[in-house]
Amino acid sequence: MNLRLIYTRIKFNDMKPPHPARHRNRIQKIADTVEDRFPEVNRPEKIKLKHIQWFSNYWLEAQGYSPATRADYISSLKLLVEALGRSVHWLGPLGLKPKGAGGRPRASRVVKSKKYY
């Protein structure tokens, strides 16, 4: 799956060098896994909520990753959902809504305007 448009929307502002590449690799693995399980999803625009729910509920649990690695995948999954432009509707059912006010600001952001495409 070609994720070039997704990668151009994600901005890694002050992240140190290995972390942006790790996020990109995890996003690519998420997309490839969804495409393997659901062959009709061959473009990022075709990813639906049920595909992301399958990934987070079944595939991620079946891999037996440690809690830290699982949290890294969830963080990359959140970036993917925001880059797809569906964060308002999808974060609630996925359980990715913020817990409350406060906390450390994120170093990565998703560009909202379409002039960067």
PDB file of C-alpha atoms in Angstrom:
ATOM      1  CA  MET A   1       0.000   0.000   0.000  1.00  0.00           C
ATOM      2  CA  ASN A   2       1.346   3.412  -0.967  1.00  0.00           C
ATOM      3  CA  LEU A   3       1.319   5.631   2.122  1.00  0.00           C
ATOM      4  CA  ARG A   4       3.079   8.673   0.665  1.00  0.00           C
ATOM      5  CA  LEU A   5       0.100  10.970   1.292  1.00  0.00           C
ATOM      6  CA  ILE A   6      -0.150   9.798   4.887  1.00  0.00           C
ATOM      7  CA  TYR A   7       3.556  10.412   5.491  1.00  0.00           C
ATOM      8  CA  THR A   8       3.380  13.947   4.072  1.00  0.00           C
ATOM      9  CA  ARG A   9       0.607  14.856   6.505  1.00  0.00           C
ATOM     10  CA  ILE A  10       2.545  13.700   9.580  1.00  0.00           C
ATOM     11  CA  LYS A  11       5.092  16.190  10.884  1.00  0.00           C
ATOM     12  CA  PHE A  12       7.711  15.061  13.392  1.00  0.00           C
ATOM     13  CA  ASN A  13       8.675  18.450  14.807  1.00  0.00           C
ATOM     14  CA  ASP A  14      11.424  17.901  17.363  1.00  0.00           C
ATOM     15  CA  MET A  15      11.689  14.133  17.396  1.00  0.00           C
ATOM     16  CA  LYS A  16      15.140  12.648  17.485  1.00  0.00           C
ATOM     17  CA  PRO A  17      16.220  10.619  14.395  1.00  0.00           C
ATOM     18  CA  PRO A  18      15.300   7.005  15.160  1.00  0.00           C
ATOM     19  CA  HIS A  19      11.737   7.750  16.320  1.00  0.00           C
ATOM     20  CA  PRO A  20      10.190   9.121  13.085  1.00  0.00           C
ATOM     21  CA  ALA A  21      11.497   6.120  11.150  1.00  0.00           C
ATOM     22  CA  ARG A  22      10.057   3.778  13.776  1.00  0.00           C
ATOM     23  CA  HIS A  23       6.640   5.439  13.477  1.00  0.00           C
ATOM     24  CA  ARG A  24       6.776   5.162   9.669  1.00  0.00           C
ATOM     25  CA  ASN A  25       7.764   1.497   9.857  1.00  0.00           C
ATOM     26  CA  ARG A  26       4.960   0.699  12.296  1.00  0.00           C
ATOM     27  CA  ILE A  27       2.401   2.581  10.161  1.00  0.00           C
ATOM     28  CA  GLN A  28       3.593   0.639   7.104  1.00  0.00           C
ATOM     29  CA  LYS A  29       3.294  -2.631   9.043  1.00  0.00           C
ATOM     30  CA  ILE A  30      -0.233  -1.696  10.172  1.00  0.00           C
ATOM     31  CA  ALA A  31      -1.263  -0.922   6.586  1.00  0.00           C
ATOM     32  CA  ASP A  32       0.344  -4.087   5.209  1.00  0.00           C
ATOM     33  CA  THR A  33      -1.315  -6.233   7.873  1.00  0.00           C
ATOM     34  CA  VAL A  34      -4.732  -4.726   7.146  1.00  0.00           C
ATOM     35  CA  GLU A  35      -4.161  -5.224   3.416  1.00  0.00           C
ATOM     36  CA  ASP A  36      -3.163  -8.873   3.941  1.00  0.00           C
ATOM     37  CA  ARG A  37      -6.260  -9.590   6.018  1.00  0.00           C
ATOM     38  CA  PHE A  38      -8.641  -7.493   3.881  1.00  0.00           C
ATOM     39  CA  PRO A  39      -7.414  -7.634   0.233  1.00  0.00           C
ATOM     40  CA  GLU A  40      -9.988  -5.090  -0.945  1.00  0.00           C
ATOM     41  CA  VAL A  41      -8.211  -2.413   1.128  1.00  0.00           C
ATOM     42  CA  ASN A  42      -5.438  -1.499  -1.301  1.00  0.00           C
ATOM     43  CA  ARG A  43      -5.346   2.281  -0.667  1.00  0.00           C
ATOM     44  CA  PRO A  44      -5.264   4.202   2.614  1.00  0.00           C
ATOM     45  CA  GLU A  45      -8.571   5.916   1.805  1.00  0.00           C
ATOM     46  CA  LYS A  46     -10.296   2.506   1.937  1.00  0.00           C
ATOM     47  CA  ILE A  47      -9.294   1.820   5.545  1.00  0.00           C
ATOM     48  CA  LYS A  48     -12.426   1.720   7.680  1.00  0.00           C
ATOM     49  CA  LEU A  49     -13.019   1.674  11.402  1.00  0.00           C
ATOM     50  CA  LYS A  50     -13.641  -2.092  11.391  1.00  0.00           C
ATOM     51  CA  HIS A  51     -10.177  -2.693   9.892  1.00  0.00           C
ATOM     52  CA  ILE A  52      -8.449  -0.629  12.581  1.00  0.00           C
ATOM     53  CA  GLN A  53     -10.538  -2.302  15.291  1.00  0.00           C
ATOM     54  CA  TRP A  54      -9.516  -5.723  13.959  1.00  0.00           C
ATOM     55  CA  PHE A  55      -5.889  -4.673  14.063  1.00  0.00           C
ATOM     56  CA  SER A  56      -5.977  -3.326  17.612  1.00  0.00           C
ATOM     57  CA  ASN A  57      -8.258  -6.004  19.094  1.00  0.00           C
ATOM     58  CA  TYR A  58      -7.053  -9.184  17.380  1.00  0.00           C
ATOM     59  CA  TRP A  59      -3.772  -8.868  15.532  1.00  0.00           C
ATOM     60  CA  LEU A  60      -1.989  -6.799  18.147  1.00  0.00           C
ATOM     61  CA  GLU A  61      -3.133  -9.146  20.905  1.00  0.00           C
ATOM     62  CA  ALA A  62      -2.163 -12.266  18.933  1.00  0.00           C
ATOM     63  CA  GLN A  63       1.427 -11.097  18.464  1.00  0.00           C
ATOM     64  CA  GLY A  64       2.215 -11.315  22.177  1.00  0.00           C
ATOM     65  CA  TYR A  65       4.082  -8.014  22.250  1.00  0.00           C
ATOM     66  CA  SER A  66       5.190  -6.477  25.515  1.00  0.00           C
ATOM     67  CA  PRO A  67       3.056  -3.627  26.889  1.00  0.00           C
ATOM     68  CA  ALA A  68       5.652  -1.057  25.798  1.00  0.00           C
ATOM     69  CA  THR A  69       5.676  -2.303  22.190  1.00  0.00           C
ATOM     70  CA  ARG A  70       1.885  -2.462  22.192  1.00  0.00           C
ATOM     71  CA  ALA A  71       1.771   1.165  23.379  1.00  0.00           C
ATOM     72  CA  ASP A  72       4.155   2.149  20.561  1.00  0.00           C
ATOM     73  CA  TYR A  73       1.852   0.531  17.996  1.00  0.00           C
ATOM     74  CA  ILE A  74      -1.177   2.288  19.510  1.00  0.00           C
ATOM     75  CA  SER A  75       0.641   5.619  19.298  1.00  0.00           C
ATOM     76  CA  SER A  76       1.476   5.013  15.620  1.00  0.00           C
ATOM     77  CA  LEU A  77      -2.092   3.836  15.044  1.00  0.00           C
ATOM     78  CA  LYS A  78      -3.375   7.116  16.455  1.00  0.00           C
ATOM     79  CA  LEU A  79      -1.120   9.048  14.056  1.00  0.00           C
ATOM     80  CA  LEU A  80      -2.442   6.977  11.142  1.00  0.00           C
ATOM     81  CA  VAL A  81      -6.063   7.616  12.107  1.00  0.00           C
ATOM     82  CA  GLU A  82      -5.422  11.351  12.440  1.00  0.00           C
ATOM     83  CA  ALA A  83      -3.589  11.458   9.108  1.00  0.00           C
ATOM     84  CA  LEU A  84      -6.557   9.748   7.465  1.00  0.00           C
ATOM     85  CA  GLY A  85      -8.693  12.659   8.696  1.00  0.00           C
ATOM     86  CA  ARG A  86     -11.098  10.522  10.713  1.00  0.00           C
ATOM     87  CA  SER A  87      -9.857  11.130  14.252  1.00  0.00           C
ATOM     88  CA  VAL A  88     -12.992  12.810  15.612  1.00  0.00           C
ATOM     89  CA  HIS A  89     -15.201   9.856  14.761  1.00  0.00           C
ATOM     90  CA  TRP A  90     -12.780   6.991  15.326  1.00  0.00           C
ATOM     91  CA  LEU A  91     -10.892   7.808  18.527  1.00  0.00           C
ATOM     92  CA  GLY A  92     -13.883   7.112  20.774  1.00  0.00           C
ATOM     93  CA  PRO A  93     -14.721   3.591  19.518  1.00  0.00           C
ATOM     94  CA  LEU A  94     -11.018   2.701  19.445  1.00  0.00           C
ATOM     95  CA  GLY A  95     -10.526   3.849  23.031  1.00  0.00           C
ATOM     96  CA  LEU A  96      -7.886   6.388  22.028  1.00  0.00           C
ATOM     97  CA  LYS A  97      -9.504   9.542  23.424  1.00  0.00           C
ATOM     98  CA  PRO A  98      -7.352  11.537  25.828  1.00  0.00           C
ATOM     99  CA  LYS A  99      -7.943  10.712  29.480  1.00  0.00           C
ATOM    100  CA  GLY A 100      -8.173  14.366  30.540  1.00  0.00           C
ATOM    101  CA  ALA A 101      -6.419  17.699  30.655  1.00  0.00           C
ATOM    102  CA  GLY A 102      -2.705  17.906  31.246  1.00  0.00           C
ATOM    103  CA  GLY A 103       0.210  15.758  30.266  1.00  0.00           C
ATOM    104  CA  ARG A 104       3.171  16.228  28.030  1.00  0.00           C
ATOM    105  CA  PRO A 105       2.550  17.770  24.595  1.00  0.00           C
ATOM    106  CA  ARG A 106       3.109  15.467  21.625  1.00  0.00           C
ATOM    107  CA  ALA A 107       6.142  15.959  19.413  1.00  0.00           C
ATOM    108  CA  SER A 108       4.352  14.735  16.278  1.00  0.00           C
ATOM    109  CA  ARG A 109       1.446  16.489  14.611  1.00  0.00           C
ATOM    110  CA  VAL A 110      -0.803  15.915  11.620  1.00  0.00           C
ATOM    111  CA  VAL A 111      -1.189  18.696   9.072  1.00  0.00           C
ATOM    112  CA  LYS A 112      -4.852  19.566   8.524  1.00  0.00           C
ATOM    113  CA  SER A 113      -4.586  21.584   5.300  1.00  0.00           C
ATOM    114  CA  LYS A 114      -4.510  19.878   1.925  1.00  0.00           C
ATOM    115  CA  LYS A 115      -1.886  22.100   0.340  1.00  0.00           C
ATOM    116  CA  TYR A 116       0.833  19.685   1.511  1.00  0.00           C
ATOM    117  CA  TYR A 117      -0.467  16.791  -0.584  1.00  0.00           C
TER     118      TYR A 117
END
